[in-house]
PDB file of C-alpha atoms in Angstrom:
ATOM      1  CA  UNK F   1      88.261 115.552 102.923  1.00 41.00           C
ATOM      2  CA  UNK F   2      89.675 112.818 101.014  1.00 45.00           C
ATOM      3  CA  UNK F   3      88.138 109.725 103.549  1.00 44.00           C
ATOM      4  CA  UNK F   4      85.075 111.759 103.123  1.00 38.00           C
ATOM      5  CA  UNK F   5      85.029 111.694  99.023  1.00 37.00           C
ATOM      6  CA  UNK F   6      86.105 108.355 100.110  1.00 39.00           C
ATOM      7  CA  UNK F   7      82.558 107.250 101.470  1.00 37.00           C
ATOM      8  CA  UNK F   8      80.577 108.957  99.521  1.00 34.00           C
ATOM      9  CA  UNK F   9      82.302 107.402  96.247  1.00 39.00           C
ATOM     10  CA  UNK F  10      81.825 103.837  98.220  1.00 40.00           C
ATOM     11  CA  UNK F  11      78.299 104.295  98.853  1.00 41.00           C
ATOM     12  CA  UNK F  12      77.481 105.850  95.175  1.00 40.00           C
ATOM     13  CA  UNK F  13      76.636 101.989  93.406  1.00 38.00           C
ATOM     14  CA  UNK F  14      78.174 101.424  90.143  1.00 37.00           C
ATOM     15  CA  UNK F  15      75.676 100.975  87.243  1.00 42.00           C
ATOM     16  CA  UNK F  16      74.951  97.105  86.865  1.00 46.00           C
ATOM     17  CA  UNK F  17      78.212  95.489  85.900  1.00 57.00           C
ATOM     18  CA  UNK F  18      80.476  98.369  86.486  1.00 81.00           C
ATOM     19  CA  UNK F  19      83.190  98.653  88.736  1.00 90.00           C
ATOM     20  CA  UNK F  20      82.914 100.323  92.191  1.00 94.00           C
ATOM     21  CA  UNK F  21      84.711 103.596  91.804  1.00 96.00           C
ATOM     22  CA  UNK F  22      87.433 103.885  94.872  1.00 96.00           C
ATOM     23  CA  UNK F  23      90.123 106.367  95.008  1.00 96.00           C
ATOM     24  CA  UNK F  24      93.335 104.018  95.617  1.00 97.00           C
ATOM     25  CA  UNK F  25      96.156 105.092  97.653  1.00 97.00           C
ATOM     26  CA  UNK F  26      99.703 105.779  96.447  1.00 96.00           C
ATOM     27  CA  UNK F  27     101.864 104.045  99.233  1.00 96.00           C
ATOM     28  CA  UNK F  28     105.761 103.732  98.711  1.00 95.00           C
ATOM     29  CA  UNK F  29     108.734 101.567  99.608  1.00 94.00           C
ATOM     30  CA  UNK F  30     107.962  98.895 102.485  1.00 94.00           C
ATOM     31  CA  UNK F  31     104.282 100.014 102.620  1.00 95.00           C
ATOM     32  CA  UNK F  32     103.680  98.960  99.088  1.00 96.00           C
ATOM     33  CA  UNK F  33     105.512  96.020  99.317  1.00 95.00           C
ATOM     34  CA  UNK F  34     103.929  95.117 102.228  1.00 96.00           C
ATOM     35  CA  UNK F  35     100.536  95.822 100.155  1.00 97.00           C
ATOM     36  CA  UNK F  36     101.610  93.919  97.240  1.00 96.00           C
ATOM     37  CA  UNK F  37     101.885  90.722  99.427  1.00 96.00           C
ATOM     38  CA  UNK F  38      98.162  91.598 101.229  1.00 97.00           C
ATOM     39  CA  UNK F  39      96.433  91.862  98.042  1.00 96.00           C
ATOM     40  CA  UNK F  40      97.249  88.289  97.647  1.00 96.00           C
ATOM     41  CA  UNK F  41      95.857  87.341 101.226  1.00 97.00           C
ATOM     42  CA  UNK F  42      92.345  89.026 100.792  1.00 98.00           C
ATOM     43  CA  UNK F  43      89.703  86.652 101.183  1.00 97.00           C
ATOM     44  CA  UNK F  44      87.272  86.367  98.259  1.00 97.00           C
ATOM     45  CA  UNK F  45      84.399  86.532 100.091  1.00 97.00           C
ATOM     46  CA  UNK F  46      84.472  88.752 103.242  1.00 98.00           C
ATOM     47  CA  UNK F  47      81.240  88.491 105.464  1.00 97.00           C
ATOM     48  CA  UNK F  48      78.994  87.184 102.809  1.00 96.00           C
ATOM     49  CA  UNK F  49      80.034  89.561 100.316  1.00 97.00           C
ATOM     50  CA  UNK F  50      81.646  88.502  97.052  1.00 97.00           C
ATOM     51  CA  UNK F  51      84.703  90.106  96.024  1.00 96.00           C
ATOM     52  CA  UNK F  52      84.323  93.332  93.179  1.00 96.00           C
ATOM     53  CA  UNK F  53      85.884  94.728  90.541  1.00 96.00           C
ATOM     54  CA  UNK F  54      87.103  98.514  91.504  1.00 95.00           C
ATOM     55  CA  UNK F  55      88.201 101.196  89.558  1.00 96.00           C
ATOM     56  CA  UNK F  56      90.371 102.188  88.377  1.00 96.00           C
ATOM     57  CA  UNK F  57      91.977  99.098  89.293  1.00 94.00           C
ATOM     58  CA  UNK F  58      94.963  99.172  91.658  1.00 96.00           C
ATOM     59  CA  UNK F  59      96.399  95.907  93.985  1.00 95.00           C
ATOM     60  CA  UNK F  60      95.805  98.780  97.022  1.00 98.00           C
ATOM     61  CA  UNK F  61      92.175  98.411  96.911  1.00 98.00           C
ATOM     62  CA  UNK F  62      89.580  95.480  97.200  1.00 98.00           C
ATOM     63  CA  UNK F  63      86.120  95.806  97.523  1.00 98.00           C
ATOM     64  CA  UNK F  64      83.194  93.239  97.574  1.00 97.00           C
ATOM     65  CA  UNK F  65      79.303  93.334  97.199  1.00 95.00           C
ATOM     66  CA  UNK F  66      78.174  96.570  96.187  1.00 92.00           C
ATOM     67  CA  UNK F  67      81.177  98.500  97.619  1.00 91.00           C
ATOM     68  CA  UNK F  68      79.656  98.804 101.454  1.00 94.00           C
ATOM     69  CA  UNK F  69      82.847  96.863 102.388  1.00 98.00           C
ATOM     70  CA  UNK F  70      86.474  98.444 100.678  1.00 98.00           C
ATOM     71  CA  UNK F  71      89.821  98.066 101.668  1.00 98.00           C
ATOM     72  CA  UNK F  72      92.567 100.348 101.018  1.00 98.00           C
ATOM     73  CA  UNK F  73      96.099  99.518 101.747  1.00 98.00           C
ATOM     74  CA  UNK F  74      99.387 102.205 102.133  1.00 97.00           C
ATOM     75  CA  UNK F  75      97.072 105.442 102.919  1.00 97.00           C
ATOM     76  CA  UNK F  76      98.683 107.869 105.136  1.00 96.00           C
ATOM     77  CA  UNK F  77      98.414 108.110 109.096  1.00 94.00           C
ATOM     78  CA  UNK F  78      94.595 108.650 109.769  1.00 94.00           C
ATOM     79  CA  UNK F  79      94.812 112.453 111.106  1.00 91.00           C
ATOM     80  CA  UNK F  80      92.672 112.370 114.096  1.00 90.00           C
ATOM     81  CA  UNK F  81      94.846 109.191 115.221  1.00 94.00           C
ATOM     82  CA  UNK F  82      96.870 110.498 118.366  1.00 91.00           C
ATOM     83  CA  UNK F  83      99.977 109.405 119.447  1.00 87.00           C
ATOM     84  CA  UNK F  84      98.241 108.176 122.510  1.00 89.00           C
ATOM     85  CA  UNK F  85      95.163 107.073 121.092  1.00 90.00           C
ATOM     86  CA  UNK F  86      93.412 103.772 121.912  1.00 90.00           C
ATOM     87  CA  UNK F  87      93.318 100.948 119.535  1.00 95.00           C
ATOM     88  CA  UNK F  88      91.231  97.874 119.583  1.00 95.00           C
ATOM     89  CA  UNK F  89      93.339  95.077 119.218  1.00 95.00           C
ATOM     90  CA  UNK F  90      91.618  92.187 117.023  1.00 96.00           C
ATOM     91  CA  UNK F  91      93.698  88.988 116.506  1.00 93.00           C
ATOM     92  CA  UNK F  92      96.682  90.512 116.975  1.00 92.00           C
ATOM     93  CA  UNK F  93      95.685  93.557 114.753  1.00 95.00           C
ATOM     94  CA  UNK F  94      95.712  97.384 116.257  1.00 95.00           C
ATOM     95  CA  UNK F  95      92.340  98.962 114.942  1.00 97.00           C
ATOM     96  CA  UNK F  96      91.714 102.574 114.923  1.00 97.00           C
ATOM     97  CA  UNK F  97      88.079 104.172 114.857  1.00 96.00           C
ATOM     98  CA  UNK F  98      87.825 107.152 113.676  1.00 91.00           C
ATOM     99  CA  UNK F  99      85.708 108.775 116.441  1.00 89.00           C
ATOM    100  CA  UNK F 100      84.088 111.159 113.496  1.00 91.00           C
ATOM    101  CA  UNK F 101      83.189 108.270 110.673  1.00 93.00           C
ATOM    102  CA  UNK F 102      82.097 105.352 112.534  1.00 92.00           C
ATOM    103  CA  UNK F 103      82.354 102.560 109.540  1.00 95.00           C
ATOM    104  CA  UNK F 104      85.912 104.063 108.811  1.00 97.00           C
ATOM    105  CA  UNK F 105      88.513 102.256 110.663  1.00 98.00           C
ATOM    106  CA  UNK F 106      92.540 101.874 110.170  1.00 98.00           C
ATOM    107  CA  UNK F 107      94.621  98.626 110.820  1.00 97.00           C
ATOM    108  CA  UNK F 108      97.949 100.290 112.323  1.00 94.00           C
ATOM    109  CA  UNK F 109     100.331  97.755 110.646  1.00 88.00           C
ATOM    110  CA  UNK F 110     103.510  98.496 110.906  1.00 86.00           C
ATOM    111  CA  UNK F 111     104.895  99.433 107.909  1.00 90.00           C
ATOM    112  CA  UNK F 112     101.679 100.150 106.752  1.00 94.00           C
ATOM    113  CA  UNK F 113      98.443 101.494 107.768  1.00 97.00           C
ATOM    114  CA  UNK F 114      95.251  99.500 105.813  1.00 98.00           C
ATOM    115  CA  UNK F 115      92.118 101.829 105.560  1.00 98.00           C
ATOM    116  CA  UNK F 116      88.573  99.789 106.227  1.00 98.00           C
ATOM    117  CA  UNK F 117      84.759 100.893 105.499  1.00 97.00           C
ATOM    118  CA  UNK F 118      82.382  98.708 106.857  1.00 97.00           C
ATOM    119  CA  UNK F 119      78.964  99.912 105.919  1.00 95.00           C
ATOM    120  CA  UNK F 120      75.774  98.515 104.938  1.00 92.00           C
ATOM    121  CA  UNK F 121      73.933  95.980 107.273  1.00 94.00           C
ATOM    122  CA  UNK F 122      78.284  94.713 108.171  1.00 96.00           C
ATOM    123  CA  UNK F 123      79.284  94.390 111.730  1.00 96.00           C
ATOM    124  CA  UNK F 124      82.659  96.016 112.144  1.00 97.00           C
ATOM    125  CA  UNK F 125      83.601  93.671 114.004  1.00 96.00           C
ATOM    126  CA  UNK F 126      82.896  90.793 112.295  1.00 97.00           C
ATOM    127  CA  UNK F 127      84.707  92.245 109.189  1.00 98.00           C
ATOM    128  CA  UNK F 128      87.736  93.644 111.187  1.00 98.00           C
ATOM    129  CA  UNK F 129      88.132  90.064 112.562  1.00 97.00           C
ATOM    130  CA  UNK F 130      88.515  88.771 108.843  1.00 97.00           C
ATOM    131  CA  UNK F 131      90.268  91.359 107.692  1.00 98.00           C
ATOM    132  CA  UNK F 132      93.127  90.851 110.849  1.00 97.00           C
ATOM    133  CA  UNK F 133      94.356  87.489 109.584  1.00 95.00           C
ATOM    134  CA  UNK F 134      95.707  88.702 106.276  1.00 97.00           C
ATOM    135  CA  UNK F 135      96.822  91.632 107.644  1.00 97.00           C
ATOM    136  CA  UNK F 136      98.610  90.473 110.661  1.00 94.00           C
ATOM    137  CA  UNK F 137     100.606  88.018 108.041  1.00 94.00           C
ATOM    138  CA  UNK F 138     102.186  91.246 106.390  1.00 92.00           C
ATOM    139  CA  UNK F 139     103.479  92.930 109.285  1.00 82.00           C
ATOM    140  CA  UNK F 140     105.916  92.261 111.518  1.00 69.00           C
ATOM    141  CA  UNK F 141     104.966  93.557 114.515  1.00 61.00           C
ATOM    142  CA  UNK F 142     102.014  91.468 115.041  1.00 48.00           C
ATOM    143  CA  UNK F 143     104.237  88.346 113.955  1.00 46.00           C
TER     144      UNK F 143
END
């Protein structure tokens, strides 16, 4: 329920000049450290999309355009996510898709797991792609 209130808060536009309402996540100990040093790698423009103010603000949560493209870093295993289930590595990055919300996918980060909607007109992939860089750079398994 709560990647669901997720989207539909993401895809609900802000009135003009307000920020982009996102729910941000509450991660602890290495997780939020590890998001702490992300928020500073996030590019300010991902896939044509200027970066946006979100609220309420939090360094777990970027967003940029009109909120089809949001990042939230330190939320909890992704439920449906298997012990055994496939992920697409990009750049060194394991992605997972969520089989039932196909422009919600999870970086598996170790010691973190970074949440990623890609909506709008976006390519997934192209976004994920960005996206892998900075997140690779915080975790140590994909050092």
């Amino acid at each position: 329920m709560r990647a669901a209130s997720l989207l539909l808060v993401l895809f609900v536009l802000a009135g003009c000049g307000s920020a982009i309402q996102v729910e941000p996540p509450v991660p602890e100990g290495e997780a939020a450290a590890a998001c702490q040093r992300l928020a500073g790698l996030l590019p300010a423009t991902l896939d044509g999309d200027d970066r946006a103010e979100s609220a309420p603000q939090s360094p777990y949560v970027a967003v940029w355009g009109a909120g089809t493209l949001a990042l939230r870093c330190g939320v909890p295993r992704p439920p449906r996510m298997e012990p055994t289930a496939q992920l697409q590595e990009i750049n060194g990055v394991g992605w997972f898709a969520d089989p039932e919300k196909p422009t919600l996918f999870t970086a598996v980060a170790a010691p973190v797991y970074v949440e990623v909607t890609v909506g709008g007109s976006h390519q997934a992939a192209d976004v994920l792609a960005d996206l892998s860089g900075p997140i690779g750079q915080v975790s140590p398994q994909t050092r």
